[in-house]
Structures are given as C-alpha cells and as structure tokens.
Coordinates of C-alpha atoms in Angstrom, one line a residue:
X1 CA 99.8 -97.8 -104.7
X2 CA 101.9 -97.7 -107.8
X3 CA 105.6 -97.8 -107.6
X4 CA 107.9 -96.6 -110.6
X5 CA 111.6 -97.1 -110.6
X6 CA 113.0 -93.8 -112.1
X7 CA 116.6 -95.1 -111.6
X8 CA 118.4 -98.3 -110.4
X9 CA 122.0 -97.4 -111.0
X10 CA 124.9 -96.4 -108.8
X11 CA 126.7 -93.1 -108.7
X12 CA 128.3 -93.7 -112.0
X13 CA 125.2 -94.8 -113.9
X14 CA 125.1 -97.2 -116.7
X15 CA 126.7 -97.1 -119.1
X16 CA 129.7 -95.8 -117.4
X17 CA 131.5 -93.0 -119.1
X18 CA 134.4 -94.6 -121.3
X19 CA 133.6 -98.0 -120.3
X20 CA 133.0 -100.6 -123.0
X21 CA 132.3 -103.7 -120.8
X22 CA 129.5 -106.2 -121.9
X23 CA 126.9 -104.5 -119.6
X24 CA 128.0 -101.0 -120.6
X25 CA 127.7 -102.2 -124.3
X26 CA 124.5 -104.1 -123.7
X27 CA 121.5 -103.7 -126.0
X28 CA 119.1 -104.6 -123.4
X29 CA 117.5 -101.4 -122.1
X30 CA 117.2 -103.0 -118.7
X31 CA 121.1 -102.7 -118.4
X32 CA 120.9 -99.0 -118.8
X33 CA 120.5 -97.4 -115.4
X34 CA 120.1 -93.7 -114.2
X35 CA 121.0 -93.0 -110.5
X36 CA 118.5 -94.6 -107.9
X37 CA 115.2 -93.2 -107.2
X38 CA 111.5 -94.4 -107.1
X39 CA 108.1 -92.5 -107.6
X40 CA 105.1 -93.6 -105.4
X41 CA 101.6 -92.7 -106.5
X42 CA 98.3 -93.0 -104.4
X43 CA 95.2 -91.4 -104.7
X44 CA 96.4 -88.6 -106.9
X45 CA 99.3 -87.9 -104.9
X46 CA 103.0 -88.3 -106.0
X47 CA 105.7 -89.2 -103.3
X48 CA 109.3 -89.1 -104.5
X49 CA 112.2 -90.8 -102.9
X50 CA 115.7 -89.0 -103.7
X51 CA 116.5 -86.5 -106.6
X52 CA 119.6 -87.8 -108.3
X53 CA 121.5 -86.1 -111.3
X54 CA 118.9 -87.1 -113.9
X55 CA 115.8 -86.2 -112.1
X56 CA 114.5 -84.1 -114.9
X57 CA 114.8 -86.9 -117.4
X58 CA 113.5 -89.4 -115.0
X59 CA 110.3 -87.4 -114.5
X60 CA 109.9 -86.8 -118.2
X61 CA 110.2 -90.5 -118.8
X62 CA 107.6 -91.3 -116.1
X63 CA 105.3 -88.6 -117.5
X64 CA 105.0 -87.1 -113.9
X65 CA 103.6 -83.5 -113.8
X66 CA 103.6 -83.1 -110.0
X67 CA 105.6 -84.1 -106.9
X68 CA 103.8 -83.5 -103.6
X69 CA 106.5 -84.3 -101.3
X70 CA 110.1 -85.8 -101.3
X71 CA 111.9 -88.2 -99.0
X72 CA 115.8 -88.3 -98.9
X73 CA 117.5 -91.3 -97.8
X74 CA 120.7 -89.4 -97.4
X75 CA 122.9 -86.5 -98.7
X76 CA 125.4 -88.1 -101.1
X77 CA 125.3 -86.3 -104.5
X78 CA 123.8 -89.2 -106.6
X79 CA 120.6 -89.0 -104.3
X80 CA 120.3 -85.3 -104.1
X81 CA 122.0 -83.3 -106.9
X82 CA 118.9 -83.1 -108.8
X83 CA 117.3 -81.0 -106.2
X84 CA 117.2 -77.9 -108.4
X85 CA 114.9 -79.4 -110.7
X86 CA 112.1 -79.3 -108.1
X87 CA 111.7 -75.8 -108.6
X88 CA 109.0 -76.5 -111.5
X89 CA 106.9 -77.7 -108.6
X90 CA 107.2 -74.5 -106.6
X91 CA 106.2 -71.8 -108.6
X92 CA 103.2 -71.1 -106.5
X93 CA 103.7 -73.2 -103.3
X94 CA 106.3 -74.5 -101.1
X95 CA 107.4 -78.1 -101.4
X96 CA 108.3 -80.0 -98.0
X97 CA 111.1 -82.4 -98.2
X98 CA 112.1 -84.9 -95.4
X99 CA 115.1 -86.9 -94.2
X100 CA 117.1 -87.5 -91.0
X101 CA 118.7 -84.8 -89.2
X102 CA 122.2 -84.9 -90.9
X103 CA 120.4 -84.9 -94.3
X104 CA 118.3 -82.0 -93.5
X105 CA 121.2 -80.1 -92.2
X106 CA 123.2 -80.5 -95.4
X107 CA 120.3 -79.4 -97.5
X108 CA 120.0 -76.1 -95.3
X109 CA 123.7 -75.5 -95.7
X110 CA 124.3 -76.4 -99.3
X111 CA 121.0 -75.5 -100.6
X112 CA 120.4 -72.5 -98.6
X113 CA 119.2 -70.4 -101.7
X114 CA 116.3 -73.0 -101.8
X115 CA 115.1 -72.6 -98.2
X116 CA 115.2 -68.7 -97.9
X117 CA 112.4 -66.5 -98.2
X118 CA 110.9 -66.1 -101.7
X119 CA 113.2 -63.6 -103.5
X120 CA 113.7 -65.1 -106.9
X121 CA 111.3 -67.3 -108.9
X122 CA 114.0 -69.2 -110.8
X123 CA 114.8 -71.4 -107.7
X124 CA 113.1 -74.2 -105.9
X125 CA 111.3 -73.3 -102.7
X126 CA 111.3 -76.0 -100.2
X127 CA 110.6 -76.7 -96.6
X128 CA 113.2 -79.3 -95.1
X129 CA 111.8 -81.2 -92.0
X130 CA 113.5 -83.8 -89.9
X131 CA 111.5 -87.2 -89.4
X132 CA 111.8 -88.9 -86.3
X133 CA 112.8 -92.5 -86.9
X134 CA 110.4 -95.6 -86.1
X135 CA 107.2 -93.4 -86.0
X136 CA 104.4 -93.3 -88.4
X137 CA 104.1 -89.9 -90.4
X138 CA 101.4 -88.9 -92.6
X139 CA 103.2 -87.5 -95.6
X140 CA 100.8 -86.2 -98.5
X141 CA 98.4 -89.1 -97.7
X142 CA 101.2 -91.6 -97.5
X143 CA 101.9 -93.6 -94.3
X144 CA 105.8 -93.4 -94.0
X145 CA 107.9 -94.9 -91.2
X146 CA 111.7 -94.0 -91.5
X147 CA 114.2 -96.7 -90.4
X148 CA 117.8 -96.0 -89.6
X149 CA 120.4 -98.1 -91.4
X150 CA 124.1 -97.9 -91.9
X151 CA 125.8 -96.7 -95.2
X152 CA 129.5 -97.8 -94.6
X153 CA 131.0 -99.9 -91.9
X154 CA 133.9 -97.6 -91.4
X155 CA 132.0 -94.3 -91.5
X156 CA 129.1 -95.6 -89.8
X157 CA 126.9 -93.0 -91.9
X158 CA 123.4 -93.3 -90.6
X159 CA 120.8 -93.0 -93.4
X160 CA 117.0 -93.6 -93.9
X161 CA 115.2 -96.4 -95.3
X162 CA 111.4 -96.2 -95.4
X163 CA 108.6 -98.5 -94.8
X164 CA 105.5 -97.0 -96.6
X165 CA 101.9 -98.2 -96.6
X166 CA 102.8 -101.3 -94.5
X167 CA 103.5 -103.4 -97.5
X168 CA 106.4 -101.5 -99.2
X169 CA 110.0 -101.0 -98.0
X170 CA 112.9 -99.0 -99.8
X171 CA 116.3 -99.8 -98.4
X172 CA 119.2 -98.4 -100.5
X173 CA 122.7 -97.7 -99.9
X174 CA 123.2 -100.0 -96.9
X175 CA 125.8 -102.2 -95.5
X176 CA 124.2 -102.8 -92.1
X177 CA 120.7 -103.0 -90.9
X178 CA 120.4 -102.8 -87.1
X179 CA 118.2 -105.3 -85.4
X180 CA 115.7 -102.6 -84.6
X181 CA 115.2 -101.8 -88.4
X182 CA 115.3 -105.6 -89.4
X183 CA 112.5 -106.0 -86.8
X184 CA 110.5 -103.2 -88.3
X185 CA 110.9 -104.4 -92.0
X186 CA 109.6 -107.9 -91.1
X187 CA 106.6 -109.2 -93.1
X188 CA 106.9 -106.4 -95.8
X189 CA 105.2 -107.7 -98.9
X190 CA 107.6 -105.7 -101.4
X191 CA 111.2 -105.0 -100.5
X192 CA 113.4 -103.0 -102.8
X193 CA 117.1 -103.3 -101.4
X194 CA 120.2 -101.8 -102.6
X195 CA 122.7 -104.7 -104.0
X196 CA 125.6 -103.3 -105.7
X197 CA 127.5 -106.3 -107.0
X198 CA 129.0 -109.8 -106.3
X199 CA 132.3 -108.7 -104.7
X200 CA 132.2 -107.1 -101.3
X201 CA 132.0 -103.4 -100.8
X202 CA 132.7 -101.3 -97.6
X203 CA 129.5 -99.3 -98.1
X204 CA 127.0 -101.5 -99.9
X205 CA 125.6 -104.9 -99.6
X206 CA 126.6 -107.5 -102.1
X207 CA 124.0 -109.4 -103.9
X208 CA 124.2 -112.3 -101.5
X209 CA 124.0 -109.9 -98.4
X210 CA 120.8 -108.4 -99.9
X211 CA 119.4 -111.8 -100.6
X212 CA 120.3 -112.8 -97.0
X213 CA 118.5 -109.8 -95.6
X214 CA 115.5 -110.2 -97.6
X215 CA 115.0 -113.8 -96.4
X216 CA 115.5 -112.4 -92.7
X217 CA 112.9 -109.7 -93.4
X218 CA 110.5 -112.3 -95.1
X219 CA 109.6 -110.1 -98.1
X220 CA 107.1 -111.8 -100.6
X221 CA 108.9 -110.1 -103.4
X222 CA 112.5 -108.5 -103.6
X223 CA 113.9 -106.1 -106.0
X224 CA 117.7 -105.2 -106.2
X225 CA 118.5 -101.7 -107.1
X226 CA 121.6 -99.4 -106.8
X227 CA 123.4 -101.9 -109.1
X228 CA 126.7 -101.4 -110.8
X229 CA 127.8 -102.3 -114.2
X230 CA 129.5 -105.6 -113.6
X231 CA 126.4 -107.8 -113.7
X232 CA 123.6 -107.8 -116.4
X233 CA 119.9 -107.6 -115.4
X234 CA 119.3 -111.3 -116.8
X235 CA 122.5 -112.6 -114.8
X236 CA 121.1 -110.9 -111.6
X237 CA 117.7 -112.2 -112.0
X238 CA 119.0 -115.9 -112.4
X239 CA 120.9 -115.6 -108.9
X240 CA 118.2 -116.3 -106.3
X241 CA 114.6 -117.4 -106.2
X242 CA 112.2 -114.5 -105.1
X243 CA 114.8 -111.8 -105.7
X244 CA 114.9 -109.9 -109.0
X245 CA 116.8 -107.0 -110.5
X246 CA 114.7 -103.9 -110.5
X247 CA 115.4 -101.8 -113.8
X248 CA 114.6 -98.3 -115.1
X249 CA 111.0 -97.6 -115.9
X250 CA 109.7 -100.8 -114.0
X251 CA 106.1 -100.2 -112.5
X252 CA 104.6 -102.5 -110.0
X253 CA 101.4 -102.1 -108.1
X254 CA 101.1 -103.0 -104.4

C-alpha cells in the first residue's frame, strides 16, 4: 500500500497569512503545509482521508485522477471544506463517504445538495454512510477499522481514527485516546499521529504527548502531522528517536 501525505498542517496552513516567523518564512519546502489529509493507494484503488480546503491543489499535485471512497475523521472545516471538489469524481457515478454518526449527520445537513437526487450535474453526488467503530469494513478493497478518539478534553468531541490494512494507522486531531482504541492500535507498523506543537493545547496532542502515545502503541515508525507554524521540520525530526515529521508530498510504502 502506498501512502501520500497530501497535507500535514493545521487549520491555518503554513505559511500563515500575515506571519513572518522563521517557519512561515522558511525556504525549506517541508515547512510549507496544506491542511491535513492523506491518500492511500492499493490494487488500483484510491482511498482518501479528509477533504480540506486545498483538496483540488493537493490531488493535482499528487497526480491523482480518481478517488474511490472517502473516510472522514470529523466535521471541522479544515477536514471537510474541500468536499465540493469531489464532484469531478461523480459525473457518472455516486461516491461513498464514511465517518461516525455526528460527521455523517453534519454532511447530510450542511451538504444536503450533495446527497439529494441527481438534479444538477455541477455538484458532487455522494452517499454518506456511518461506520461502526472497532469493526472491520471492506471499503473499496481496503480493510478499514474505525477507532474512537477524543478531540478536545473540554468538549469531548468523538472523532474517528483509522487502522487500515493492519499495518497503518491515522490518528489526527486528538487530545485523548481511550484505552479500547489504544489496545486496537497496538503493534501497528506505521503510525501517523497529530502533534500540534510543544506547548499544551486543549484539543490536540503536543509533540511529547504524541511521542508517549506512539511508545505505548509500539509503532515501528511514527510520523507527526497536523503541525502548526511554531516548529520547523528539521527541529521536529530531532526531538525523538523513531518519530519524524511528515511533510506534504511525502510518500511511503507499507
């Protein structure tokens, strides 16, 4: 399975508008980050996780001509607002998109035009489906297990992480991984985990917290994602053995 990081940044993206800090001014392309998303490829099928603001630019850059299904982690705009760009994949078919109950409910309410009967060709035509957590699902030939994590200790917003094809896990935008999900993640070979910055944040892991979670999970390789503009790619990679910063366009094979 091939994994391409389409974006690895926060809701602001990097560079941040109006910011001239060292990271936003960096000449290292690995410090330039679109909103977080990944593309998985296997046996001629493409599975997308999240559709951020720059989805069109991300897919063009990755030379992706087809999306067979979409997994959503949650409904925040930096993970969903590119949904309309899915329309190019639905001219002659419907596209299935998946998530937890609250995410699918959000899609049906806020993107009602995309889930209604075909009446206008210029909008996406999607079929939203709720996935049951901790159960194996066959999605376009990918073995997918959704896992519940929490995005924000105050709001306790339940979102989905995903373990895919046994050896890959994608866990972004989390501040707490429940014991059941930690157990379901143990032994994964490649872990992608959200790590916002060094300083504590109410809704996201710090680098240290993400590193501790990776050690408990026992991943062979760990990549941080959903990173803000306070720390450069090179500095992040120097923090911990076995944990690297992902960056936009990075491709790995599992």
